[in-house]
Coordinates of C-alpha atoms and ligand atoms in Angstrom, one line a residue:
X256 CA 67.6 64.2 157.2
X257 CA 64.5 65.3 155.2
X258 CA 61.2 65.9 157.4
X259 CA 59.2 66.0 154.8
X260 CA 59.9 62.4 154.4
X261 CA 58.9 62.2 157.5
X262 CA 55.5 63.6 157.7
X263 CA 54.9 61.4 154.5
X264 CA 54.4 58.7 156.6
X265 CA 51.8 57.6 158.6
X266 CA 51.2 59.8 162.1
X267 CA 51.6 56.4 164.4
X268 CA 55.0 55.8 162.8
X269 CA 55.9 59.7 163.3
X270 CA 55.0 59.4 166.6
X271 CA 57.8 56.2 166.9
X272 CA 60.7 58.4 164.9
X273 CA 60.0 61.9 166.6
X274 CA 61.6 60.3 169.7
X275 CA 64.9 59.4 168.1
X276 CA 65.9 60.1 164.5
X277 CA 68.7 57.3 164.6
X278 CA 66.6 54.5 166.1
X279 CA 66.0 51.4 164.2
X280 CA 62.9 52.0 162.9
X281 CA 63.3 56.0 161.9
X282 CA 66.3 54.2 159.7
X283 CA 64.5 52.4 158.2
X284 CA 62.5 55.4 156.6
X285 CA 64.3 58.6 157.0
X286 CA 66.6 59.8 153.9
X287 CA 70.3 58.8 154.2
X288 CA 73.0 60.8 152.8
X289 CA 74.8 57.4 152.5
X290 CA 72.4 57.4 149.2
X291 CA 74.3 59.3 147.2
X292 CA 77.0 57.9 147.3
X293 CA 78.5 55.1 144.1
X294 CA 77.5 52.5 144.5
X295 CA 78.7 49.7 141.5
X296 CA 77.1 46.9 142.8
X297 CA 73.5 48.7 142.4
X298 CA 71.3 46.8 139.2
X299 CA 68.6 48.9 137.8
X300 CA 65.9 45.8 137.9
X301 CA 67.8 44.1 141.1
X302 CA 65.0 40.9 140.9
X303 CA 64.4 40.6 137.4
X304 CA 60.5 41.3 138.1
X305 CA 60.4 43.1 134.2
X306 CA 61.6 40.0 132.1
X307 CA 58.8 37.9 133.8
X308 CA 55.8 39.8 133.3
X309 CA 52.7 38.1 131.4
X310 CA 49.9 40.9 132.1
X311 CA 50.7 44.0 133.6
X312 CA 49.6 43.0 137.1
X313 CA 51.3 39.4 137.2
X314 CA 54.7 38.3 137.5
X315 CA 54.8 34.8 136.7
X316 CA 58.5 33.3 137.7
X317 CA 57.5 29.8 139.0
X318 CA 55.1 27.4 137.8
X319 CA 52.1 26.8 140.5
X320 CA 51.9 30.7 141.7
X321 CA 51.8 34.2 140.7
X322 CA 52.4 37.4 141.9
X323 CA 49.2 40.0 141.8
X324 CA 50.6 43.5 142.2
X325 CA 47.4 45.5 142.4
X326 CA 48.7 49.0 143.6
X327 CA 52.3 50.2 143.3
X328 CA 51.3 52.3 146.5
X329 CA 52.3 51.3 150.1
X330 CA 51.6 53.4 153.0
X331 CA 55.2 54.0 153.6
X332 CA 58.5 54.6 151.5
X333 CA 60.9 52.2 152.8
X334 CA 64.3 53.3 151.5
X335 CA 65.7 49.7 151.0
X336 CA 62.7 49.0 148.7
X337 CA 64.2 46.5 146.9
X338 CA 61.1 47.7 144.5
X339 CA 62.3 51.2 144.5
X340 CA 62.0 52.0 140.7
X341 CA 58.4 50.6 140.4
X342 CA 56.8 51.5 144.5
X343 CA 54.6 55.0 144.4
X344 CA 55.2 55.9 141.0
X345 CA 52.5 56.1 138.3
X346 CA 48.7 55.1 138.6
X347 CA 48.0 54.4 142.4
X348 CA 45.2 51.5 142.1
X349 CA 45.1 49.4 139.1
X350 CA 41.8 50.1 136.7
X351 CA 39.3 47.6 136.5
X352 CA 40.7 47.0 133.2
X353 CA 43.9 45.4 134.3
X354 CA 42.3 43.8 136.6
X355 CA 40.0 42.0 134.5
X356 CA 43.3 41.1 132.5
X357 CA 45.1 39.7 135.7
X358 CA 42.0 37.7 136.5
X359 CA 41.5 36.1 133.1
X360 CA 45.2 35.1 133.5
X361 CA 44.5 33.3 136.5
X362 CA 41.2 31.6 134.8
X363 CA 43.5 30.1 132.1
X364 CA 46.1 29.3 133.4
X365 CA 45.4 25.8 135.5
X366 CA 49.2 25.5 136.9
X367 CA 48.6 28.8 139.1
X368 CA 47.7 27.1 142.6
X369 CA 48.7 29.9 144.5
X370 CA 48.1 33.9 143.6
X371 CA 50.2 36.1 146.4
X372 CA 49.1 39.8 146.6
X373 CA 52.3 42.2 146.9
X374 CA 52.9 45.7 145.2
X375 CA 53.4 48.0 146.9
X376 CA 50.9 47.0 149.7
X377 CA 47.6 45.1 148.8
X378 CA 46.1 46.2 151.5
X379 CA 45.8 49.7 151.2
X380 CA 43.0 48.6 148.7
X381 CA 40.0 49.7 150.1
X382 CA 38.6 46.9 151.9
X383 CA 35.3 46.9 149.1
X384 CA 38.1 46.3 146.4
X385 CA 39.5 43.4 147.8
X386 CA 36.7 41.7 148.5
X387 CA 35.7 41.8 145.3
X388 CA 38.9 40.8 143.7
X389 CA 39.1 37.9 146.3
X390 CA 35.3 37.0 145.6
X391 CA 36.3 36.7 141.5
X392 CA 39.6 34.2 142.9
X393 CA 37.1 32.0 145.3
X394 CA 35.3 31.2 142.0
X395 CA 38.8 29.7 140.2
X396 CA 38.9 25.8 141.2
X397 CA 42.5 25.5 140.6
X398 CA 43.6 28.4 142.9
X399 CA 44.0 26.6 146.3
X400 CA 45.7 29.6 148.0
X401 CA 45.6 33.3 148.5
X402 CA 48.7 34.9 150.5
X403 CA 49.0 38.3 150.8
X404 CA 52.6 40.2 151.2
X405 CA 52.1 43.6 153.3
X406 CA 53.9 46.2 155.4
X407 CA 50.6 47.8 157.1
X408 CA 50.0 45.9 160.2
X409 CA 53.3 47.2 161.5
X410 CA 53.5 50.8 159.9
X411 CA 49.6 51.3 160.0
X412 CA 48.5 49.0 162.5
X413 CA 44.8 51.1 163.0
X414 CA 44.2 50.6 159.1
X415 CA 44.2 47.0 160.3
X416 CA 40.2 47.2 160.7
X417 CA 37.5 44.4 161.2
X418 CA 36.2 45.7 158.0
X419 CA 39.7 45.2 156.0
X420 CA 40.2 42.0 158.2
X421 CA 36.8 40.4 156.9
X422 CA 37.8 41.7 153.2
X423 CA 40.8 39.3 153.6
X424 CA 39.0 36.2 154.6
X425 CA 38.2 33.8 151.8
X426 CA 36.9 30.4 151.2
X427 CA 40.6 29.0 150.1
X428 CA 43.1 28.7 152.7
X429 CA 44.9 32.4 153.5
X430 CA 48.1 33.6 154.1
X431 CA 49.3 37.0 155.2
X432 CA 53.0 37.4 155.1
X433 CA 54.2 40.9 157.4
X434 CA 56.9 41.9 156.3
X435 CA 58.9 43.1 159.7
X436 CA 62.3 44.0 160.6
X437 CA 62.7 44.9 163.7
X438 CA 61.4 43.6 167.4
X439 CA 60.7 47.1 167.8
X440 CA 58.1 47.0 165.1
X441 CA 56.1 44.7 167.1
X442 CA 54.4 47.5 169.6
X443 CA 50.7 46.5 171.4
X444 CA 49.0 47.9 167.8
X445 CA 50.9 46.2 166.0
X446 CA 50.3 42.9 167.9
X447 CA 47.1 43.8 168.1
X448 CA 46.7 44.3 164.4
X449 CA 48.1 40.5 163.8
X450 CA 46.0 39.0 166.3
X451 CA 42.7 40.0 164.8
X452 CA 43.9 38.8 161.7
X453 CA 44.9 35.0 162.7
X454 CA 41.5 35.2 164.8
X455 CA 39.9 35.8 161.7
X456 CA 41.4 32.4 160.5
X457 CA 44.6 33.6 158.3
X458 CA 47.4 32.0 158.5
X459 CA 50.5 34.6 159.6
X460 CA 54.2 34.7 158.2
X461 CA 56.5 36.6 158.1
X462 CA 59.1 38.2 156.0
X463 CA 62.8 40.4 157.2
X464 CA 64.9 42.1 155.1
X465 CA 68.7 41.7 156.5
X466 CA 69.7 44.9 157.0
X467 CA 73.1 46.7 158.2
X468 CA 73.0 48.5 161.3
X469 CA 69.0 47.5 161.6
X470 CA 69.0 43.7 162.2
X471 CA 72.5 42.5 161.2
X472 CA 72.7 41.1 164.9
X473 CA 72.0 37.5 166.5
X474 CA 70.3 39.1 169.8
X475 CA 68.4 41.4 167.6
X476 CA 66.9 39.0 165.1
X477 CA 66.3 36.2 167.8
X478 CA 64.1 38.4 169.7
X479 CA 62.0 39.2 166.5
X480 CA 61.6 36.0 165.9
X481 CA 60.8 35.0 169.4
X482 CA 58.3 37.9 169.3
X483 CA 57.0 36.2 166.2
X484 CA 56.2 33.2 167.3
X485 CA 54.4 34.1 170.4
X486 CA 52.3 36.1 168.4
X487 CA 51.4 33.1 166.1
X488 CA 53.7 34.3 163.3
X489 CA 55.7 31.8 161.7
X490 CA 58.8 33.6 160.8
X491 CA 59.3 32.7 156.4
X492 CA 62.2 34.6 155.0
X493 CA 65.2 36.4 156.0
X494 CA 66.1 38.2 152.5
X495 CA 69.5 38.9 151.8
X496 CA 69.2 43.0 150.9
X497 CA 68.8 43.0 147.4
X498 CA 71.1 45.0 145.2
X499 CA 68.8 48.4 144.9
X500 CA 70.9 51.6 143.8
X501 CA 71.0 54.0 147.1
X502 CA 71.4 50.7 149.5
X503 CA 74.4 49.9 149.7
X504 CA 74.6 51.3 153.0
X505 CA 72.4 48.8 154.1
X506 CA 74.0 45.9 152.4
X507 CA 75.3 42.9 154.4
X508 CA 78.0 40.3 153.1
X509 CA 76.2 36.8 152.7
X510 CA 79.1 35.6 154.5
X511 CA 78.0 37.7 157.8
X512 CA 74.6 36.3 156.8
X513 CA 75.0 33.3 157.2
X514 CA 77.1 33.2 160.2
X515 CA 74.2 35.0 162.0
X516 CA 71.6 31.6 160.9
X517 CA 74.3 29.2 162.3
X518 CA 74.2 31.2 165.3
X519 CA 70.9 31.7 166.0
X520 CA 70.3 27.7 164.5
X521 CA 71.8 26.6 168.1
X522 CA 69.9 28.5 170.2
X523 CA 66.4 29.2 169.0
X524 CA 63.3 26.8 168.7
X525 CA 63.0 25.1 165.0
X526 CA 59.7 27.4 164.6
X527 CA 61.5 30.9 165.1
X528 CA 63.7 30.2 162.3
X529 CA 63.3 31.4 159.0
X530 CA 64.9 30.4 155.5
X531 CA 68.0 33.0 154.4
X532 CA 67.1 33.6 150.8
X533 CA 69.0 35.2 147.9
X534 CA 66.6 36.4 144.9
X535 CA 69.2 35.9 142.2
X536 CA 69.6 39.2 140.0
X537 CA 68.2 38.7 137.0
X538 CA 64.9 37.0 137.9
X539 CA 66.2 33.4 138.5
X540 CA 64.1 33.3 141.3
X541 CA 65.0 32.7 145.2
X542 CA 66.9 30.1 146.8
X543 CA 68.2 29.3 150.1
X544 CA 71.4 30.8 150.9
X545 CA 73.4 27.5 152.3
X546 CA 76.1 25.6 151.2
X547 CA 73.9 22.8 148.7
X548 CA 73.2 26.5 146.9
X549 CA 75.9 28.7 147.2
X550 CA 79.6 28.6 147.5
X551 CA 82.2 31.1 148.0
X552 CA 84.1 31.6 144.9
X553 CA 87.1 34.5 146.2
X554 CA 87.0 37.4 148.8
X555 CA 83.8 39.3 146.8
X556 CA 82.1 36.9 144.5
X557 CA 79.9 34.0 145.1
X558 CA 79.1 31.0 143.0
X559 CA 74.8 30.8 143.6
X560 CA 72.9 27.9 141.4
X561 CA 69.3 28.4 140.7
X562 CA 66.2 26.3 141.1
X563 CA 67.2 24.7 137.5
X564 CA 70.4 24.0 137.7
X565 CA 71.6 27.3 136.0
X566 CA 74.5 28.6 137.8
X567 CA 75.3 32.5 138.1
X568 CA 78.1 34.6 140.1
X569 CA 76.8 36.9 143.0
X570 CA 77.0 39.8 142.7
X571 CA 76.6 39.9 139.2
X572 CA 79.5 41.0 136.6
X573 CA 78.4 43.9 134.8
X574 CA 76.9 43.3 131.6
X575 CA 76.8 39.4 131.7
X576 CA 75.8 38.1 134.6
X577 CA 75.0 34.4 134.2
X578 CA 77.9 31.9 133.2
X579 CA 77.5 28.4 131.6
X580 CA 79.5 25.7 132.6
Ligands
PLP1916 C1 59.2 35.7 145.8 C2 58.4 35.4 144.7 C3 57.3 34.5 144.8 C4 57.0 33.7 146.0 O1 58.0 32.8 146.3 P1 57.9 31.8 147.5 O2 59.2 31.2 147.6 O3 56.8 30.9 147.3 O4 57.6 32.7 148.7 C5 56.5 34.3 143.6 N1 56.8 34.9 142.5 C6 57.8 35.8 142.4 C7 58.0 36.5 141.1 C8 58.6 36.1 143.5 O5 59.6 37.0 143.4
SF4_1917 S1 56.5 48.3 152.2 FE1 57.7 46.9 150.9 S2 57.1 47.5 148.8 FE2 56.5 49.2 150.1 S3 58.2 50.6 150.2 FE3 58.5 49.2 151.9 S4 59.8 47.6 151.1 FE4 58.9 48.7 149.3

């Protein structure tokens, strides 16, 4: 294991890992020599994020909503990133410029009804920045809602201040998606963190990456989603690992997948579950990963159809990896 990609991350979650180098959340961040080893399923853009982009902040897959990625920074290094190429490298905070682009995007473009703030982390804006960039969005009728995907109220939860939590509070309906894997994430900061935040009026999900030897387990994952819920989190999306290079340590079959929903479908409350989504390689976008979408095709390869009808095998062949039919 590497310290020094240990003390990269914030002191609270050092505290958390110094206790136990193989517990589920030191995992989660601390170099694994797993990550060297071959791994042929890996794609070099696993979601397809480059052959959507429209300005250099916006990915624009679907038609009512974009994604605003205004810092490829997070406050952590996750090392399933399934944005691993793109996450801490290059400029830190977009220029005014870009942003300016992304914004007159938004203006034009009447279909967007939703902008969602990822990166990296949106929130390790300072909170100035972001209220200005949401003040610009309150002023564009057709943008109904703001969501925000972020990392920081579990892996920073102090960052989480009333300053930042007023920044994020806007005249359209809000969103914050956490992105959480773990029920050990969910310490008294961390709750903390997510309560100011819905008392401020936004409206919590949340987002889990399946991962092997993390969360791959029906006790595990039910008690995160329990923990959720009580803390007025709906749990969103469990996302099948996508197929980063360095992860396949991590990776889980789809077919373990879904055995874990139809587990947990019989025993926990409607509101605790989330949707099991695949983000098809190749930016098709996401679907749900049940049987009027995917279908098992031989012992490694699925048959996944896409949001128009466009069918592709998972994972992908080499080379070509959508087939007509
Ligand atoms: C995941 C994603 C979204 C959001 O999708 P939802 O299903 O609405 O959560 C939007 N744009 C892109 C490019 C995405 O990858
Ligand atoms: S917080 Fe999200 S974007 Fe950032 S390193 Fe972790 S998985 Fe990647």
């Amino acid at each position: 294991m590497s310290t020094m990609l240990v003390k990269k991350l914030p002191i609270y979650l050092q505290e958390q890992i110094d206790q136990d180098l193989h517990d589920p959340i030191a995992l989660q961040y601390v170099r694994s020599d797993h990550e060297d080893l071959p791994d042929p399923q890996a794609l070099r853009d696993p979601i397809g994020d480059e052959a959507k982009s429209k300005s250099k902040l916006i990915i624009h897959r679907y038609p009512d909503r974009v994604l605003f990625l205004p810092t490829d920074h997070c406050a952590v290094y996750c090392r399933f990133c399934f944005r691993k190429d793109r996450v801490g490298q290059g400029g830190a905070v977009a220029d005014d410029k870009d942003i300016d682009e992304a914004l007159a995007y938004l203006r034009e473009n009447e279909n967007i009804w939703e902008v969602i703030f990822s990166g990296g982390d949106p929130l390790i804006l300072s909170p100035r920045r972001l209220e200005n960039l949401i003040e610009k969005i309150n002023t564009i009728p057709h943008i109904s809602v703001i969501r925000f995907h972020t990392r920081l109220p579990v892996v920073d939860p102090k960052r989480v201040t009333p300053e930042l939590v007023k920044a994020l509070t806007s005249s359209k309906a809000t969103y914050l998606a956490v992105h959480v894997n773990h029920p050990d994430e969910l310490t008294d900061d961390a709750v903390t963190a997510l309560k100011s935040l819905h008392q401020a009026g936004i409206n919590l999900i949340s987002q889990t990456v399946l991962l092997k030897g993390i969360n791959n387990n029906a006790k595990i994952l039910e008690k995160l989603f329990r923990n959720l819920v009580a803390h007025n989190v709906k749990p969103y999306y469990l996302h099948h690992p996508d197929l980063v290079h360095g992860t396949a340590h991590f990776r889980v079959e789809m077919e373990e997948g879904m055995s874990l929903m139809k587990e947990l479908r019989g025993k926990i409350s409607g509101l605790c579950w989330p949707t099991y989504v695949l983000d098809i390689p190749g930016g098709y976008g996401k679907v749900p990963i049940n049987d009027s979408y995917v279908r098992r095709l031989n012992a490694d390869k699925w048959h996944v159809e896409d949001i128009h009808g466009c069918h592709h095998i998972y994972p992908p062949p080499h080379k070509k990896d959508k087939v007509h039919e």
